[in-house]
Amino acid sequence: MAMLWKFMRVAKYSKTALSPKVKVRGIPTHSRHSSSKSVPSDFPASARCSNTVELLGKSYPQDDYSNVTEKILSKVGKNLHNRKHHPLWLIKEQVKEHFYKHYLGRRGTPLFSVYDGLSPVVTVQQNFDSLLIPQNHASRRKEDNYYLNRDHMLRAHTSAHQWDLIHSGLDAFLAVGDVYRRDTIDNTHYPVFHQMEGVRLFSCHELFSSIKDGEGLQLFEQGHRTAHKQECHTMEAVRLVEFNLKQVLTKLMTHIFGDGLQVRWVDCYFPFTHPSFEMEINFQGEWMEVLGCGVMEQQLVNSAGAQDKIGWAFGLGLERLAMILYDIPDIRLFWSEDERFLKQFIGPHIWQKIKFQPLSRYPPLINDISFWLPSETYSQSDFYDLVRSIGGDLIEKVVLLDEFAHPKTKKVSHCYRIVYRHPERTLTQDEVHHIHRAIEESAVRELGVEGRF
């Protein structure tokens, strides 16, 4: 289930993307339940003469849509959600155990199968077309996604596997994996994060069997689309699916966070669900969005070969849940190799109460950068990628402080504040100066801006 889309700017292809060739060693894996293996993460990146990207054992020719950077490719294959005792693994295992325990098939076996090793490289057809996302939809923009080329990309959501898994004959499954989106830079946003997708399909008997006098109820009818249902769904079917979905997710969140949890639902719109909702939970007095969900579009279900069924789908962010559950203040910490961080999550069982203890409160170093934008289209996403590519995880936050238009020349100037902070040690002014200088020089060279340094 795609969620938390931030539709922002009109993109300009960044020259800071790949060197002519990036080679990545690793083997894509597929999973039934939780038996998948992680892709090895000790891969090198190297420049070659041919204009291709070799990733997870396959080669992808670059074209005018290619915008994935070497910094992003270095994250492919890390599979933090499969790393034992990692906080993302703990959240995944908690959700899995909950579904395995509470939802059983007729033979007493788990109803939901789990796939946590599917390749993050997908086709544009998988990521968008199969989900009925229109060609002109903002979520397809280069400024929001990482494309290998016009036909292949790093998945922007685990929903990219919905159609294939339904088409294979599955009625209930969870798909877990790393997803990639170009986004703002702060302590809650990172270009790589992890999602869990959930899908459940119902036959007429499964949906209505527990309803009094439900024998005469039907899943579909010939009618008109309204704000509350599709033209083919009966109102009774939509309401039951919606009720089941909200009940499942409320029970899941209560199981993870405790009985005192406050939950509320907010109506929203996703192109491949109708109706659709976002779940928000109350954390420390503030409402935080943790997942998106909805009744699946019947056209999607039909095209995947399940014409006689109706279903729901949800998508939740593992980082968002882990940050709340363990009180982790900075999303960059999930990528830490520091044993002082990782050892805090080793326990006798996955439900152990853990409260993250800060490694140390290292001071931030702040530098501003100002420049005139080029006359052609400029994308903040390109600048954010450039900053991340050079500064890496030393970059805590980038904020647009000021936007100024010259009254005579009409040229536009941006001023950004870059906050540097190492999560594990104190940075020196000298090393930050070198990084900041490299960002200034690269912005001029790669983005065509005119420096005001």
Short mmCIF file of C-alpha atoms in Angstrom, two decimals:
data_model
loop_
_atom_site.label_atom_id
_atom_site.label_comp_id
_atom_site.label_asym_id
_atom_site.label_seq_id
_atom_site.Cartn_x
_atom_site.Cartn_y
_atom_site.Cartn_z
CA MET A 1 0.00 0.00 0.00
CA ALA A 2 1.65 3.21 -1.05
CA MET A 3 1.47 5.85 1.65
CA LEU A 4 2.89 9.14 2.79
CA TRP A 5 3.44 10.39 -0.73
CA LYS A 6 4.87 13.90 -0.76
CA PHE A 7 4.08 15.42 -4.12
CA MET A 8 6.34 18.42 -4.51
CA ARG A 9 8.27 19.74 -7.47
CA VAL A 10 8.79 19.45 -11.24
CA ALA A 11 11.99 17.48 -11.66
CA LYS A 12 15.19 18.24 -13.50
CA TYR A 13 17.50 15.33 -14.23
CA SER A 14 20.51 15.60 -11.97
CA LYS A 15 23.99 15.03 -13.35
CA THR A 16 24.98 13.83 -9.89
CA ALA A 17 23.41 10.45 -10.56
CA LEU A 18 25.53 7.47 -11.52
CA SER A 19 29.02 7.20 -12.77
CA PRO A 20 28.96 5.51 -16.20
CA LYS A 21 28.62 2.13 -14.53
CA VAL A 22 27.96 0.92 -11.02
CA LYS A 23 28.50 -2.73 -10.30
CA VAL A 24 26.73 -4.37 -7.39
CA ARG A 25 27.21 -7.97 -6.36
CA GLY A 26 24.29 -9.90 -4.93
CA ILE A 27 21.56 -12.37 -5.74
CA PRO A 28 17.85 -11.48 -5.61
CA THR A 29 15.84 -13.87 -3.49
CA HIS A 30 12.18 -14.74 -3.09
CA SER A 31 10.42 -15.97 -0.01
CA ARG A 32 7.56 -18.14 1.14
CA HIS A 33 6.78 -17.29 4.77
CA SER A 34 10.06 -16.17 6.36
CA SER A 35 12.59 -18.45 4.70
CA SER A 36 14.27 -15.87 2.46
CA LYS A 37 17.95 -15.04 2.55
CA SER A 38 19.30 -11.50 2.63
CA VAL A 39 21.17 -10.14 -0.37
CA PRO A 40 24.88 -9.77 0.50
CA SER A 41 25.76 -6.18 1.32
CA ASP A 42 29.53 -6.17 0.81
CA PHE A 43 29.38 -4.97 -2.78
CA PRO A 44 31.67 -2.46 -4.49
CA ALA A 45 30.69 0.46 -6.71
CA SER A 46 32.94 1.12 -9.66
CA ALA A 47 32.92 3.25 -12.79
CA ARG A 48 33.12 1.56 -16.16
CA CYS A 49 33.03 2.74 -19.77
CA SER A 50 29.69 1.26 -20.77
CA ASN A 51 26.57 3.21 -19.90
CA THR A 52 24.91 0.51 -17.78
CA VAL A 53 24.15 -0.28 -14.16
CA GLU A 54 24.85 -3.81 -12.92
CA LEU A 55 22.71 -4.44 -9.88
CA LEU A 56 21.86 -7.70 -8.09
CA GLY A 57 23.26 -9.78 -10.94
CA LYS A 58 21.49 -7.95 -13.79
CA SER A 59 22.51 -5.12 -16.12
CA TYR A 60 20.30 -2.11 -16.80
CA PRO A 61 21.10 0.36 -19.60
CA GLN A 62 20.94 4.00 -18.53
CA ASP A 63 18.86 6.57 -20.38
CA ASP A 64 17.44 10.05 -19.85
CA TYR A 65 15.33 8.74 -16.91
CA SER A 66 18.26 7.30 -14.93
CA ASN A 67 18.70 9.26 -11.70
CA VAL A 68 19.73 6.75 -9.03
CA THR A 69 22.93 7.76 -7.23
CA GLU A 70 25.82 5.64 -6.03
CA LYS A 71 24.99 6.61 -2.44
CA ILE A 72 21.50 5.11 -2.82
CA LEU A 73 22.81 1.99 -4.56
CA SER A 74 25.15 1.42 -1.63
CA LYS A 75 22.03 0.76 0.49
CA VAL A 76 20.62 -1.93 -1.82
CA GLY A 77 21.02 -5.37 -0.30
CA LYS A 78 21.46 -4.22 3.31
CA ASN A 79 18.06 -5.72 4.20
CA LEU A 80 17.89 -4.27 7.71
CA HIS A 81 14.47 -5.87 8.18
CA ASN A 82 16.11 -9.32 8.00
CA ARG A 83 19.03 -8.50 10.32
CA LYS A 84 18.41 -10.37 13.57
CA HIS A 85 17.88 -8.15 16.64
CA HIS A 86 17.81 -4.99 14.54
CA PRO A 87 14.86 -2.78 15.65
CA LEU A 88 13.28 -3.08 12.18
CA TRP A 89 13.60 -6.87 12.38
CA LEU A 90 11.95 -6.81 15.81
CA ILE A 91 8.96 -4.84 14.48
CA LYS A 92 8.65 -7.16 11.48
CA GLU A 93 8.77 -10.25 13.67
CA GLN A 94 6.18 -8.82 16.08
CA VAL A 95 3.74 -8.16 13.25
CA LYS A 96 4.40 -11.59 11.76
CA GLU A 97 3.83 -13.36 15.07
CA HIS A 98 0.60 -11.45 15.61
CA PHE A 99 -0.78 -12.46 12.20
CA TYR A 100 0.43 -16.04 12.53
CA LYS A 101 -1.24 -16.39 15.95
CA HIS A 102 -4.56 -14.66 15.33
CA TYR A 103 -5.39 -15.55 11.70
CA LEU A 104 -5.51 -19.24 10.92
CA GLY A 105 -6.77 -21.19 7.94
CA ARG A 106 -9.18 -24.10 8.00
CA ARG A 107 -6.38 -26.55 8.79
CA GLY A 108 -5.01 -24.48 11.66
CA THR A 109 -2.02 -23.21 9.69
CA PRO A 110 -1.21 -19.47 9.34
CA LEU A 111 -3.56 -17.77 6.91
CA PHE A 112 -1.02 -15.14 5.88
CA SER A 113 2.22 -16.00 4.10
CA VAL A 114 5.17 -13.62 4.43
CA TYR A 115 7.59 -12.48 1.71
CA ASP A 116 10.59 -10.54 3.00
CA GLY A 117 13.21 -11.19 0.31
CA LEU A 118 11.66 -9.86 -2.89
CA SER A 119 14.05 -7.84 -5.07
CA PRO A 120 13.77 -4.05 -4.67
CA VAL A 121 14.34 -3.63 -8.42
CA VAL A 122 10.95 -3.62 -10.14
CA THR A 123 9.52 -2.51 -13.46
CA VAL A 124 7.60 0.72 -13.85
CA GLN A 125 4.67 -1.49 -14.80
CA GLN A 126 4.85 -3.25 -11.42
CA ASN A 127 5.30 -0.06 -9.41
CA PHE A 128 2.60 2.01 -11.14
CA ASP A 129 0.66 0.47 -14.03
CA SER A 130 -0.40 -2.71 -12.25
CA LEU A 131 -1.81 -0.54 -9.44
CA LEU A 132 -3.91 1.54 -11.86
CA ILE A 133 -1.91 4.71 -11.10
CA PRO A 134 -2.61 7.12 -13.99
CA GLN A 135 0.17 8.05 -16.41
CA ASN A 136 0.03 11.68 -15.36
CA HIS A 137 -0.10 11.00 -11.62
CA ALA A 138 2.37 13.05 -9.55
CA SER A 139 3.74 9.93 -7.83
CA ARG A 140 5.50 8.90 -11.07
CA ARG A 141 7.75 11.97 -11.24
CA LYS A 142 11.52 11.61 -11.39
CA GLU A 143 11.80 14.05 -8.51
CA ASP A 144 10.03 11.57 -6.23
CA ASN A 145 11.54 8.24 -7.41
CA TYR A 146 14.83 6.52 -8.19
CA TYR A 147 14.84 5.23 -11.77
CA LEU A 148 17.40 2.87 -13.25
CA ASN A 149 15.93 3.72 -16.64
CA ARG A 150 12.50 4.32 -18.18
CA ASP A 151 11.46 0.71 -17.60
CA HIS A 152 13.08 -0.19 -14.26
CA MET A 153 13.31 1.50 -10.87
CA LEU A 154 13.90 0.92 -7.18
CA ARG A 155 10.46 0.21 -5.79
CA ALA A 156 8.75 3.20 -4.18
CA HIS A 157 6.42 0.95 -2.15
CA THR A 158 5.92 -2.72 -1.42
CA SER A 159 2.62 -2.42 -3.30
CA ALA A 160 4.73 -3.06 -6.40
CA HIS A 161 4.37 -6.80 -5.60
CA GLN A 162 0.61 -6.82 -5.04
CA TRP A 163 -0.46 -7.83 -8.52
CA ASP A 164 2.15 -10.58 -8.91
CA LEU A 165 1.37 -12.20 -5.56
CA ILE A 166 -2.40 -12.11 -6.14
CA HIS A 167 -1.86 -13.47 -9.66
CA SER A 168 0.11 -16.38 -8.17
CA GLY A 169 -3.06 -17.44 -6.32
CA LEU A 170 -2.51 -15.91 -2.88
CA ASP A 171 -5.48 -14.58 -0.89
CA ALA A 172 -3.64 -13.35 2.22
CA PHE A 173 -0.03 -12.22 2.45
CA LEU A 174 2.45 -9.78 3.97
CA ALA A 175 5.30 -8.37 1.85
CA VAL A 176 8.21 -6.65 3.58
CA GLY A 177 11.13 -4.76 2.09
CA ASP A 178 13.20 -1.66 1.59
CA VAL A 179 11.63 1.10 -0.52
CA TYR A 180 13.21 4.16 -2.11
CA ARG A 181 11.92 7.72 -2.50
CA ARG A 182 13.55 11.09 -3.06
CA ASP A 183 12.43 13.22 -0.14
CA THR A 184 13.27 16.04 2.21
CA ILE A 185 16.12 15.69 4.72
CA ASP A 186 15.32 15.70 8.43
CA ASN A 187 15.26 13.32 11.39
CA THR A 188 12.11 11.46 10.20
CA HIS A 189 12.79 11.22 6.44
CA TYR A 190 15.39 9.10 4.66
CA PRO A 191 15.62 8.10 0.96
CA VAL A 192 15.54 4.42 1.96
CA PHE A 193 13.02 3.07 4.44
CA HIS A 194 11.09 -0.14 5.03
CA GLN A 195 7.45 -1.04 4.48
CA MET A 196 5.17 -3.94 5.21
CA GLU A 197 2.33 -4.59 2.80
CA GLY A 198 -0.75 -6.56 3.82
CA VAL A 199 -3.44 -7.93 1.47
CA ARG A 200 -6.51 -10.04 2.22
CA LEU A 201 -9.09 -11.25 -0.32
CA PHE A 202 -12.52 -12.67 0.56
CA SER A 203 -14.84 -14.94 -1.33
CA CYS A 204 -18.59 -14.42 -0.94
CA HIS A 205 -18.79 -17.27 1.59
CA GLU A 206 -15.84 -16.01 3.66
CA LEU A 207 -17.22 -12.49 3.93
CA PHE A 208 -20.86 -13.29 4.68
CA SER A 209 -20.71 -16.66 6.46
CA SER A 210 -20.84 -15.10 9.94
CA ILE A 211 -23.65 -12.67 9.04
CA LYS A 212 -27.21 -13.55 10.04
CA ASP A 213 -29.27 -14.23 6.90
CA GLY A 214 -26.11 -13.62 4.87
CA GLU A 215 -26.95 -16.29 2.29
CA GLY A 216 -28.70 -13.76 0.07
CA LEU A 217 -25.94 -11.14 0.16
CA GLN A 218 -23.66 -10.64 -2.83
CA LEU A 219 -20.23 -9.15 -3.43
CA PHE A 220 -21.05 -7.42 -6.69
CA GLU A 221 -23.88 -5.64 -8.43
CA GLN A 222 -24.47 -3.57 -11.52
CA GLY A 223 -24.74 -0.04 -10.22
CA HIS A 224 -23.17 3.39 -10.05
CA ARG A 225 -19.99 4.53 -8.37
CA THR A 226 -20.48 6.76 -5.33
CA ALA A 227 -18.18 8.36 -2.77
CA HIS A 228 -18.65 5.24 -0.62
CA LYS A 229 -18.34 2.35 -3.07
CA GLN A 230 -17.34 1.27 -6.55
CA GLU A 231 -20.01 0.65 -9.16
CA CYS A 232 -19.53 -3.13 -8.95
CA HIS A 233 -19.39 -3.57 -5.15
CA THR A 234 -22.51 -3.93 -3.06
CA MET A 235 -22.69 -1.56 -0.13
CA GLU A 236 -22.89 -4.51 2.29
CA ALA A 237 -19.63 -5.96 0.93
CA VAL A 238 -17.77 -2.64 1.12
CA ARG A 239 -18.88 -1.98 4.69
CA LEU A 240 -17.89 -5.46 5.86
CA VAL A 241 -14.47 -5.30 4.20
CA GLU A 242 -13.87 -1.84 5.64
CA PHE A 243 -14.95 -2.99 9.11
CA ASN A 244 -12.71 -6.07 8.94
CA LEU A 245 -9.71 -4.01 7.83
CA LYS A 246 -10.05 -1.43 10.60
CA GLN A 247 -10.59 -4.16 13.17
CA VAL A 248 -7.47 -6.05 12.04
CA LEU A 249 -5.26 -2.95 12.14
CA THR A 250 -6.62 -1.60 15.43
CA LYS A 251 -5.99 -5.00 17.03
CA LEU A 252 -2.45 -5.04 15.58
CA MET A 253 -1.55 -1.58 16.86
CA THR A 254 -3.04 -2.27 20.28
CA HIS A 255 -1.04 -5.48 20.45
CA ILE A 256 2.20 -3.60 19.68
CA PHE A 257 1.68 -0.42 21.70
CA GLY A 258 -0.68 -1.54 24.47
CA ASP A 259 -4.31 -1.13 25.46
CA GLY A 260 -4.00 2.59 26.21
CA LEU A 261 -3.38 3.39 22.54
CA GLN A 262 -5.62 6.02 20.97
CA VAL A 263 -6.41 5.43 17.29
CA ARG A 264 -8.23 7.58 14.76
CA TRP A 265 -8.97 7.18 11.05
CA VAL A 266 -8.62 9.91 8.44
CA ASP A 267 -10.23 9.68 5.00
CA CYS A 268 -7.75 10.01 2.14
CA TYR A 269 -7.25 8.98 -1.49
CA PHE A 270 -4.99 6.41 -3.06
CA PRO A 271 -5.35 5.60 -6.77
CA PHE A 272 -5.70 1.85 -6.22
CA THR A 273 -7.99 1.72 -3.16
CA HIS A 274 -11.57 2.85 -2.65
CA PRO A 275 -12.52 3.94 -0.08
CA SER A 276 -9.15 4.60 1.62
CA PHE A 277 -7.95 5.74 5.04
CA GLU A 278 -4.89 6.65 7.02
CA MET A 279 -4.43 5.48 10.59
CA GLU A 280 -3.05 7.94 13.13
CA ILE A 281 -2.06 7.05 16.68
CA ASN A 282 -1.60 9.40 19.61
CA PHE A 283 2.02 9.50 20.70
CA GLN A 284 3.14 11.85 23.46
CA GLY A 285 0.13 14.08 22.88
CA GLU A 286 0.53 14.29 19.08
CA TRP A 287 -1.29 12.39 16.34
CA MET A 288 1.13 10.56 14.06
CA GLU A 289 0.29 8.80 10.81
CA VAL A 290 1.56 5.22 10.82
CA LEU A 291 -0.14 3.50 7.87
CA GLY A 292 -2.48 3.81 4.92
CA CYS A 293 -5.14 1.31 3.89
CA GLY A 294 -8.32 0.79 1.93
CA VAL A 295 -10.69 -1.44 0.00
CA MET A 296 -8.88 -2.59 -3.13
CA GLU A 297 -10.00 -1.43 -6.55
CA GLN A 298 -11.85 -4.34 -8.13
CA GLN A 299 -10.23 -3.68 -11.51
CA LEU A 300 -6.86 -4.47 -9.93
CA VAL A 301 -8.18 -7.64 -8.29
CA ASN A 302 -9.87 -8.75 -11.53
CA SER A 303 -6.77 -8.15 -13.66
CA ALA A 304 -4.72 -10.34 -11.30
CA GLY A 305 -7.14 -13.23 -11.83
CA ALA A 306 -9.29 -13.08 -8.67
CA GLN A 307 -12.54 -11.90 -10.30
CA ASP A 308 -14.80 -13.57 -7.74
CA LYS A 309 -13.21 -11.94 -4.68
CA ILE A 310 -13.10 -8.60 -2.90
CA GLY A 311 -10.27 -7.41 -0.64
CA TRP A 312 -8.38 -4.86 1.39
CA ALA A 313 -4.76 -3.72 1.46
CA PHE A 314 -2.62 -1.80 3.94
CA GLY A 315 0.93 -0.46 4.07
CA LEU A 316 2.82 0.47 7.22
CA GLY A 317 6.25 2.01 7.73
CA LEU A 318 8.55 -0.03 9.95
CA GLU A 319 10.77 2.94 10.85
CA ARG A 320 7.78 5.00 11.94
CA LEU A 321 6.57 2.23 14.25
CA ALA A 322 10.06 1.51 15.63
CA MET A 323 10.76 5.20 16.33
CA ILE A 324 7.56 5.38 18.37
CA LEU A 325 7.87 2.02 20.12
CA TYR A 326 11.55 2.34 21.08
CA ASP A 327 11.75 6.15 21.29
CA ILE A 328 14.44 6.42 18.58
CA PRO A 329 14.82 10.13 17.76
CA ASP A 330 16.69 10.04 14.42
CA ILE A 331 15.94 7.83 11.40
CA ARG A 332 19.65 7.73 10.46
CA LEU A 333 20.33 5.60 13.54
CA PHE A 334 18.72 2.58 11.86
CA TRP A 335 21.78 2.45 9.57
CA SER A 336 24.28 2.65 12.43
CA GLU A 337 26.92 -0.06 12.81
CA ASP A 338 27.78 1.16 16.32
CA GLU A 339 27.51 -1.73 18.79
CA ARG A 340 26.29 0.72 21.45
CA PHE A 341 23.15 1.16 19.32
CA LEU A 342 22.68 -2.39 18.10
CA LYS A 343 23.24 -4.13 21.45
CA GLN A 344 20.33 -2.23 22.99
CA PHE A 345 17.91 -4.35 20.95
CA ILE A 346 19.26 -7.78 21.82
CA GLY A 347 16.90 -9.55 24.18
CA PRO A 348 15.47 -12.95 25.07
CA HIS A 349 12.30 -12.40 23.02
CA ILE A 350 10.91 -10.01 20.42
CA TRP A 351 8.38 -8.47 22.82
CA GLN A 352 10.93 -7.29 25.37
CA LYS A 353 10.32 -3.70 26.51
CA ILE A 354 13.14 -1.53 25.16
CA LYS A 355 13.67 2.21 25.46
CA PHE A 356 16.53 3.55 23.37
CA GLN A 357 19.29 5.20 25.37
CA PRO A 358 21.07 7.98 23.45
CA LEU A 359 24.68 7.19 22.69
CA SER A 360 25.63 10.78 23.46
CA ARG A 361 24.27 14.21 22.66
CA TYR A 362 26.85 15.35 20.14
CA PRO A 363 26.57 19.02 19.18
CA PRO A 364 25.37 20.02 15.69
CA LEU A 365 27.41 22.15 13.32
CA ILE A 366 25.39 24.51 11.12
CA ASN A 367 26.37 25.98 7.75
CA ASP A 368 24.27 27.93 5.26
CA ILE A 369 24.53 27.89 1.48
CA SER A 370 23.02 30.43 -0.95
CA PHE A 371 22.92 30.43 -4.72
CA TRP A 372 21.05 31.80 -7.71
CA LEU A 373 18.96 29.17 -9.48
CA PRO A 374 19.65 28.40 -13.13
CA SER A 375 17.21 29.76 -15.69
CA GLU A 376 16.11 26.24 -16.56
CA THR A 377 13.96 24.09 -14.29
CA TYR A 378 15.51 23.48 -10.86
CA SER A 379 14.55 20.66 -8.50
CA GLN A 380 15.13 20.68 -4.76
CA SER A 381 15.22 16.88 -4.95
CA ASP A 382 18.38 17.11 -7.05
CA PHE A 383 19.99 19.36 -4.45
CA TYR A 384 18.97 17.03 -1.61
CA ASP A 385 20.46 14.06 -3.48
CA LEU A 386 23.67 16.01 -4.07
CA VAL A 387 23.94 16.89 -0.36
CA ARG A 388 23.32 13.27 0.68
CA SER A 389 25.79 11.94 -1.90
CA ILE A 390 28.58 14.13 -0.52
CA GLY A 391 27.70 14.39 3.17
CA GLY A 392 26.09 11.01 3.66
CA ASP A 393 24.68 10.35 7.12
CA LEU A 394 26.56 13.32 8.57
CA ILE A 395 23.66 15.40 7.25
CA GLU A 396 20.94 15.65 9.88
CA LYS A 397 18.69 18.22 8.23
CA VAL A 398 18.43 20.55 5.23
CA VAL A 399 15.98 23.45 5.45
CA LEU A 400 15.10 26.07 2.84
CA LEU A 401 15.54 29.24 4.89
CA ASP A 402 14.80 31.88 2.28
CA GLU A 403 13.66 32.31 -1.31
CA PHE A 404 14.36 35.68 -2.91
CA ALA A 405 13.44 37.02 -6.38
CA HIS A 406 15.55 39.95 -7.62
CA PRO A 407 13.17 42.78 -8.57
CA LYS A 408 15.13 43.75 -11.70
CA THR A 409 16.76 40.58 -13.05
CA LYS A 410 13.92 38.28 -11.85
CA LYS A 411 16.58 35.75 -10.87
CA VAL A 412 15.63 33.55 -7.91
CA SER A 413 17.94 32.81 -5.02
CA HIS A 414 17.65 30.00 -2.48
CA CYS A 415 19.30 29.90 0.93
CA TYR A 416 19.52 26.51 2.65
CA ARG A 417 20.63 25.69 6.18
CA ILE A 418 22.52 22.42 6.45
CA VAL A 419 22.76 20.84 9.90
CA TYR A 420 25.69 18.45 10.33
CA ARG A 421 25.73 15.99 13.23
CA HIS A 422 27.43 12.64 13.54
CA PRO A 423 25.22 10.16 15.45
CA GLU A 424 28.22 8.51 17.11
CA ARG A 425 30.93 11.17 17.66
CA THR A 426 31.68 14.89 17.71
CA LEU A 427 32.38 16.48 14.33
CA THR A 428 35.16 19.03 13.92
CA GLN A 429 34.74 22.37 12.18
CA ASP A 430 37.54 21.45 9.81
CA GLU A 431 35.96 18.25 8.45
CA VAL A 432 32.57 19.94 8.11
CA HIS A 433 34.21 22.83 6.25
CA HIS A 434 35.67 20.43 3.67
CA ILE A 435 32.31 18.68 3.17
CA HIS A 436 30.43 21.98 2.89
CA ARG A 437 32.96 23.31 0.40
CA ALA A 438 32.54 20.16 -1.71
CA ILE A 439 28.75 20.66 -1.68
CA GLU A 440 29.16 24.26 -2.86
CA GLU A 441 31.49 23.28 -5.70
CA SER A 442 29.32 20.35 -6.80
CA ALA A 443 26.15 22.46 -6.78
CA VAL A 444 27.78 24.89 -9.19
CA ARG A 445 29.26 22.16 -11.37
CA GLU A 446 26.39 19.67 -11.38
CA LEU A 447 23.23 21.76 -10.94
CA GLY A 448 24.30 24.86 -12.82
CA VAL A 449 23.60 27.25 -9.95
CA GLU A 450 25.48 30.53 -9.42
CA GLY A 451 27.07 30.57 -5.99
CA ARG A 452 26.62 33.34 -3.44
CA PHE A 453 29.23 31.86 -1.14
#
